[in-house]
mmCIF file of C-alpha atoms in Angstrom:
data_model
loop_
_atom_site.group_PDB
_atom_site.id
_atom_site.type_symbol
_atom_site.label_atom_id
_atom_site.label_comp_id
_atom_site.label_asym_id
_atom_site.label_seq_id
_atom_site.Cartn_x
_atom_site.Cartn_y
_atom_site.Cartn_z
ATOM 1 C CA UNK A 22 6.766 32.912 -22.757
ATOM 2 C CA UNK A 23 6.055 33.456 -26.156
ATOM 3 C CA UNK A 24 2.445 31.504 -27.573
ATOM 4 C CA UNK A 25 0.944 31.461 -31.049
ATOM 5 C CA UNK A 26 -2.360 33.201 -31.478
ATOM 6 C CA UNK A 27 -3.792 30.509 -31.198
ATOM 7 C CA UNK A 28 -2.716 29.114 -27.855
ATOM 8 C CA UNK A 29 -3.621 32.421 -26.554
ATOM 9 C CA UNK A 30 -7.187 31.958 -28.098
ATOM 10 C CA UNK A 31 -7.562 28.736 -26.355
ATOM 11 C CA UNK A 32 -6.061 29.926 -22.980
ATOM 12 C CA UNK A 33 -8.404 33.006 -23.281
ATOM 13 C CA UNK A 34 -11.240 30.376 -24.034
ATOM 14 C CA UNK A 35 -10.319 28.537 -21.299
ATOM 15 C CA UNK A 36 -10.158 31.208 -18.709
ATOM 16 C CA UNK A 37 -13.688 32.444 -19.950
ATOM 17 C CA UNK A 38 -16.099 29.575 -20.773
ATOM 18 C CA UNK A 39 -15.814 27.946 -17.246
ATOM 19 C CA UNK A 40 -13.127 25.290 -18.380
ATOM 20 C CA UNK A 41 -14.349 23.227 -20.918
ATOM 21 C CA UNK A 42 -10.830 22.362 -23.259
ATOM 22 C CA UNK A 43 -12.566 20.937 -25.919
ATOM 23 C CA UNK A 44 -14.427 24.259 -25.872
ATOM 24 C CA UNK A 45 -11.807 26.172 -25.883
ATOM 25 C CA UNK A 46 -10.047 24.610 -28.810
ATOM 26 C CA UNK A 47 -12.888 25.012 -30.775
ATOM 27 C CA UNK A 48 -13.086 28.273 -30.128
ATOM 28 C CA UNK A 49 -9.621 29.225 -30.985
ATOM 29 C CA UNK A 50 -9.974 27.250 -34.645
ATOM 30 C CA UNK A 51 -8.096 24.096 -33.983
ATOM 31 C CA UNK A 52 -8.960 21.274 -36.353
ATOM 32 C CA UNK A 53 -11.880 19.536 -35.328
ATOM 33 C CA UNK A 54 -10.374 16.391 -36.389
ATOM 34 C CA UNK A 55 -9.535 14.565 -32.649
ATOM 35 C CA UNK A 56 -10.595 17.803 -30.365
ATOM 36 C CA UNK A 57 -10.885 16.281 -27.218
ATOM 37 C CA UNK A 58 -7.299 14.742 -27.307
ATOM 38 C CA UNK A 59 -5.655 17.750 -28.920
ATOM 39 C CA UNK A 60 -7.328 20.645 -26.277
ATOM 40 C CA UNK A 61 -5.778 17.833 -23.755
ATOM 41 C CA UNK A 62 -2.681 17.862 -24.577
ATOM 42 C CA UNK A 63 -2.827 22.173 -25.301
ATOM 43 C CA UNK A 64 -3.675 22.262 -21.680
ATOM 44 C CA UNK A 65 -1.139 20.405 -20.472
ATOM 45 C CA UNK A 66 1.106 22.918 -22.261
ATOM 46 C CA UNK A 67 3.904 24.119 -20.007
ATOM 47 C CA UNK A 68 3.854 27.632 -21.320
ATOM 48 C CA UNK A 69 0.042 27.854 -21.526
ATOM 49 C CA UNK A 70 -0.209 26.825 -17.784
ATOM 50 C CA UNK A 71 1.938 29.054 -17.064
ATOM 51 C CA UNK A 72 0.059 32.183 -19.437
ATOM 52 C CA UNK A 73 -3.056 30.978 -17.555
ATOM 53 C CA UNK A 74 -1.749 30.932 -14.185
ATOM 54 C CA UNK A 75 -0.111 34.738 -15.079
ATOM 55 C CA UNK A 76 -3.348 35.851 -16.215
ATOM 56 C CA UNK A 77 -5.383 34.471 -13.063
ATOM 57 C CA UNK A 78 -2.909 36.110 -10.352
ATOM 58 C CA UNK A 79 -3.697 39.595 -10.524
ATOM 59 C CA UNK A 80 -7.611 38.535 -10.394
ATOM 60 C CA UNK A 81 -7.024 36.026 -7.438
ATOM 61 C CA UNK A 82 -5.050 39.245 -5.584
ATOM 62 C CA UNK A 83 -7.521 41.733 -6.459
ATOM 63 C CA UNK A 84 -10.613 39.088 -4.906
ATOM 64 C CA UNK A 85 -8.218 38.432 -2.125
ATOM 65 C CA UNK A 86 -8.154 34.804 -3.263
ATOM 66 C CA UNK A 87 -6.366 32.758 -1.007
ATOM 67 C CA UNK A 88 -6.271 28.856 -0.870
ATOM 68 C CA UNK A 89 -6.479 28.542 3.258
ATOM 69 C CA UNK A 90 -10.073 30.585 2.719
ATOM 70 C CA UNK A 91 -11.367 28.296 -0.248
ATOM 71 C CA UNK A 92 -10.106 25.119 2.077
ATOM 72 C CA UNK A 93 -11.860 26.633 5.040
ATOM 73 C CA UNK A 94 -15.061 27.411 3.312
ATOM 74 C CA UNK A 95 -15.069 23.873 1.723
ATOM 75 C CA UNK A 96 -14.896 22.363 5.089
ATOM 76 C CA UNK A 97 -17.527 24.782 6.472
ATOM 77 C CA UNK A 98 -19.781 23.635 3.696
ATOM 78 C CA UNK A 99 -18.595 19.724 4.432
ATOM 79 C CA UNK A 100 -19.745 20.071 8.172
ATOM 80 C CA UNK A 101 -23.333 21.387 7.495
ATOM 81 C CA UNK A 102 -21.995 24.995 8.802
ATOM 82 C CA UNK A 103 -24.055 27.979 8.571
ATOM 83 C CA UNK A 104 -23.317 29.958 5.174
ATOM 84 C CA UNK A 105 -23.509 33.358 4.935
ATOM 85 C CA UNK A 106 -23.969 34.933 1.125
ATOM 86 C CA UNK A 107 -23.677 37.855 -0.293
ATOM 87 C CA UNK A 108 -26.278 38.052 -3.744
ATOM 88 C CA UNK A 109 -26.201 41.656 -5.624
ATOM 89 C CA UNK A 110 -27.837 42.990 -8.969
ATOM 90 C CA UNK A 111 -26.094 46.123 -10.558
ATOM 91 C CA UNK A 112 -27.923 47.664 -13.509
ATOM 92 C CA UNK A 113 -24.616 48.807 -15.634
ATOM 93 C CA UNK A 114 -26.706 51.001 -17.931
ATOM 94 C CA UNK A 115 -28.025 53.178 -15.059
ATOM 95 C CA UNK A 116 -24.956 52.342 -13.412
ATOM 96 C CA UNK A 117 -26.960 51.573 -9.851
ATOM 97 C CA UNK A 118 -26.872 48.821 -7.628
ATOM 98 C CA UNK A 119 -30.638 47.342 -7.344
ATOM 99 C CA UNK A 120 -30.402 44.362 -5.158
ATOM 100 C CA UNK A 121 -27.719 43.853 -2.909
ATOM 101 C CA UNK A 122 -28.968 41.025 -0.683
ATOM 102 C CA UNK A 123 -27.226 39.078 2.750
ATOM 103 C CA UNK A 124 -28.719 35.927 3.375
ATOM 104 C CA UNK A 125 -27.567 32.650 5.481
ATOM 105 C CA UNK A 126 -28.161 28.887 4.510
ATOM 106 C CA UNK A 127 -27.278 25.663 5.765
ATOM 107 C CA UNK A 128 -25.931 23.546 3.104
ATOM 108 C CA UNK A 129 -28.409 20.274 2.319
ATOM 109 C CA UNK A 130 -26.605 17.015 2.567
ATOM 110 C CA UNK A 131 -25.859 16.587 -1.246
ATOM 111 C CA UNK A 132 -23.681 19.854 -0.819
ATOM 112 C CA UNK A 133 -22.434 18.564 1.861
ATOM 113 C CA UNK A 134 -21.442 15.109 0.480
ATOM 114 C CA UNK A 135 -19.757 17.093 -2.703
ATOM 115 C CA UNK A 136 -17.922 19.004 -0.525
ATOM 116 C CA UNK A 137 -16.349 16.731 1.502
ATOM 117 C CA UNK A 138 -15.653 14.429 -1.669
ATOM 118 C CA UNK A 139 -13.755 17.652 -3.428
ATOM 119 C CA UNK A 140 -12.126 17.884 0.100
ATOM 120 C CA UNK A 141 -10.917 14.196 -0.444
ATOM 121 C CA UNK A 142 -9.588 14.157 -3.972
ATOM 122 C CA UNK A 143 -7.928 17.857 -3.279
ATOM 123 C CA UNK A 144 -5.662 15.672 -0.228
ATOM 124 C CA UNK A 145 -5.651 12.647 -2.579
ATOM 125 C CA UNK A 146 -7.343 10.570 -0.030
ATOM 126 C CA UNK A 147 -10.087 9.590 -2.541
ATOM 127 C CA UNK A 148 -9.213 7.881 -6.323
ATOM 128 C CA UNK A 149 -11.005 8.200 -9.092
ATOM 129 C CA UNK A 150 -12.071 4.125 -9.159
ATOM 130 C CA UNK A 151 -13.198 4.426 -12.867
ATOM 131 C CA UNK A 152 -9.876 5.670 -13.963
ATOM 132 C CA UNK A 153 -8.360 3.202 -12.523
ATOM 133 C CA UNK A 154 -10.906 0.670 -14.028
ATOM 134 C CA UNK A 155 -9.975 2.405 -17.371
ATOM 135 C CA UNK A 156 -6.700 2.044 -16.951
ATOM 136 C CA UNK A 157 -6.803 -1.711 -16.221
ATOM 137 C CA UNK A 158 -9.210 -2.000 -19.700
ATOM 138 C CA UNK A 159 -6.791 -0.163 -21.366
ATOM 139 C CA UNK A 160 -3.681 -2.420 -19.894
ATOM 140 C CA UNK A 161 -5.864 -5.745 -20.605
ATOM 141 C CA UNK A 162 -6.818 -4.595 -24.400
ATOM 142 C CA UNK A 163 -3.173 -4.116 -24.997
ATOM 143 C CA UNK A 164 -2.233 -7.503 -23.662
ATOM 144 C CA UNK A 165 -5.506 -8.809 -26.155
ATOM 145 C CA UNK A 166 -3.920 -7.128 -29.006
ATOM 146 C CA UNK A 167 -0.054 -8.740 -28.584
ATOM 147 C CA UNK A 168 -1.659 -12.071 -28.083
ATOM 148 C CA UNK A 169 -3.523 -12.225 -31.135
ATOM 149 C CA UNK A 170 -0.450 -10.911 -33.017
ATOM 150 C CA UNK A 171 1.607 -13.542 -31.889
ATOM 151 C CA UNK A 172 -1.122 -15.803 -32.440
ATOM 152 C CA UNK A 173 -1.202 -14.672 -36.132
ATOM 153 C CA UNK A 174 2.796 -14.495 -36.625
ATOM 154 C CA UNK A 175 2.479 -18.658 -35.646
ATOM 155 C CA UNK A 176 -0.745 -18.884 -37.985
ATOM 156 C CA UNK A 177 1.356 -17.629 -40.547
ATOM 157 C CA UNK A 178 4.652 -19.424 -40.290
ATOM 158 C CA UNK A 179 2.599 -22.476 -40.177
ATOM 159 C CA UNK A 180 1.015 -21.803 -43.469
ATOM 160 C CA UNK A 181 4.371 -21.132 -44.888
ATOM 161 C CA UNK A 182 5.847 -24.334 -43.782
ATOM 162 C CA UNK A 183 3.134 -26.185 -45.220
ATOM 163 C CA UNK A 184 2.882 -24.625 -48.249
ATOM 164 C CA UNK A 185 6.329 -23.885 -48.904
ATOM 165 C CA UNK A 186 8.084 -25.763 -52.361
ATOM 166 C CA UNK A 187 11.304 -27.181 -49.813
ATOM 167 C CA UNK A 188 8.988 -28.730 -47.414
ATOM 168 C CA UNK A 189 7.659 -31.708 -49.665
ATOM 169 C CA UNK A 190 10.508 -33.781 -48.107
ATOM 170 C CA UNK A 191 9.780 -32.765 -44.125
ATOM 171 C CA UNK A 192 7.118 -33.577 -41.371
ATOM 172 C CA UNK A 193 5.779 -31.575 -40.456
ATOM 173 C CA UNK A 194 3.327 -31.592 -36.690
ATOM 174 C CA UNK A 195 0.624 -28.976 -36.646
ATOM 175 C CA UNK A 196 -0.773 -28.825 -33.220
ATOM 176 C CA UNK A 197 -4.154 -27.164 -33.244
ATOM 177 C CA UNK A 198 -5.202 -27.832 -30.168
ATOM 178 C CA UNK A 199 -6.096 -24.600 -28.396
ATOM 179 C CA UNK A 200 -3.976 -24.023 -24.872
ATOM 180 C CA UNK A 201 -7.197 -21.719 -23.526
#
């Protein structure tokens, strides 16, 4: 798995400023002509998903990481459970802890609601309705675009037959009566 500098730049990036692609890219010095759609499609990257995933595995062991706990503590969250955190300030120059503070919380119904939605989409129980409303925009403009270049392609042979030199001695029916 060999990437450019680069592509190690924007993994890095990645990994480090909380996810943002278009971030990342810009970070690692990719044209800022089209960012967005360019850190996309880096991200998608086979072999940088797979430098990413390589670089998170030894920090997911060593935090003892595991997705059954995340799930668990999702759903805990979901249900209005009690939470128990863990909050602690180290001072690294004097190299001394100075807070290190256990406290317990129920979660307020927005957390709750998030929770349970991230729950959702993680089983694929809930869709993302304005992608799919995207999509269909997306499908429809498409459809706009082929009409009105077949609409033009007729506009145009029309003007040629009635303009062309070898058509003085033809009829020729223009219907301009819109079919809408």
């Amino acid at each position: 798995m060999k990437l450019s500098k680069r592509q190690k730049a924007f993994a890095d990036a990645y990994l480090t400023n909380g996810g943002n692609a278009t971030e990342a890219a810009r970070a690692a010095g990719y044209s800022p002509h089209n960012i967005g759609a360019n850190a996309a499609k880096t991200l998608k990257n086979p072999k940088i998903q797979a430098y990413m995933k390589q670089r998170l595995q030894p920090i997911e062991r060593k935090a003892e990481f595991d997705v059954d706990k995340a799930i668990i503590h999702l759903l805990d969250i979901g249900m209005g459970r009690e939470i128990t955190a863990r909050s602690s300030t180290y001072d690294n120059l004097q190299k001394a802890m100075i807070e290190d503070t256990t406290m317990k919380y129920s979660p307020g119904p927005k957390q709750q609601v998030e929770a349970l939605e991230l729950y959702l989409k993680y089983k694929g129980m809930l869709r993302n309705s304005s992608k799919e409303l995207e999509d269909q925009q997306i499908a429809k403009t498409k459809a706009d675009v082929r009409k009105s270049t077949a609409e033009a392609d007729i506009m145009e042979a029309k003007a040629k037959l009635l303009t062309d030199a070898g058509a003085q001695d033809r009829t020729v029916i223009v219907d301009d009566i819109p079919n809408d």
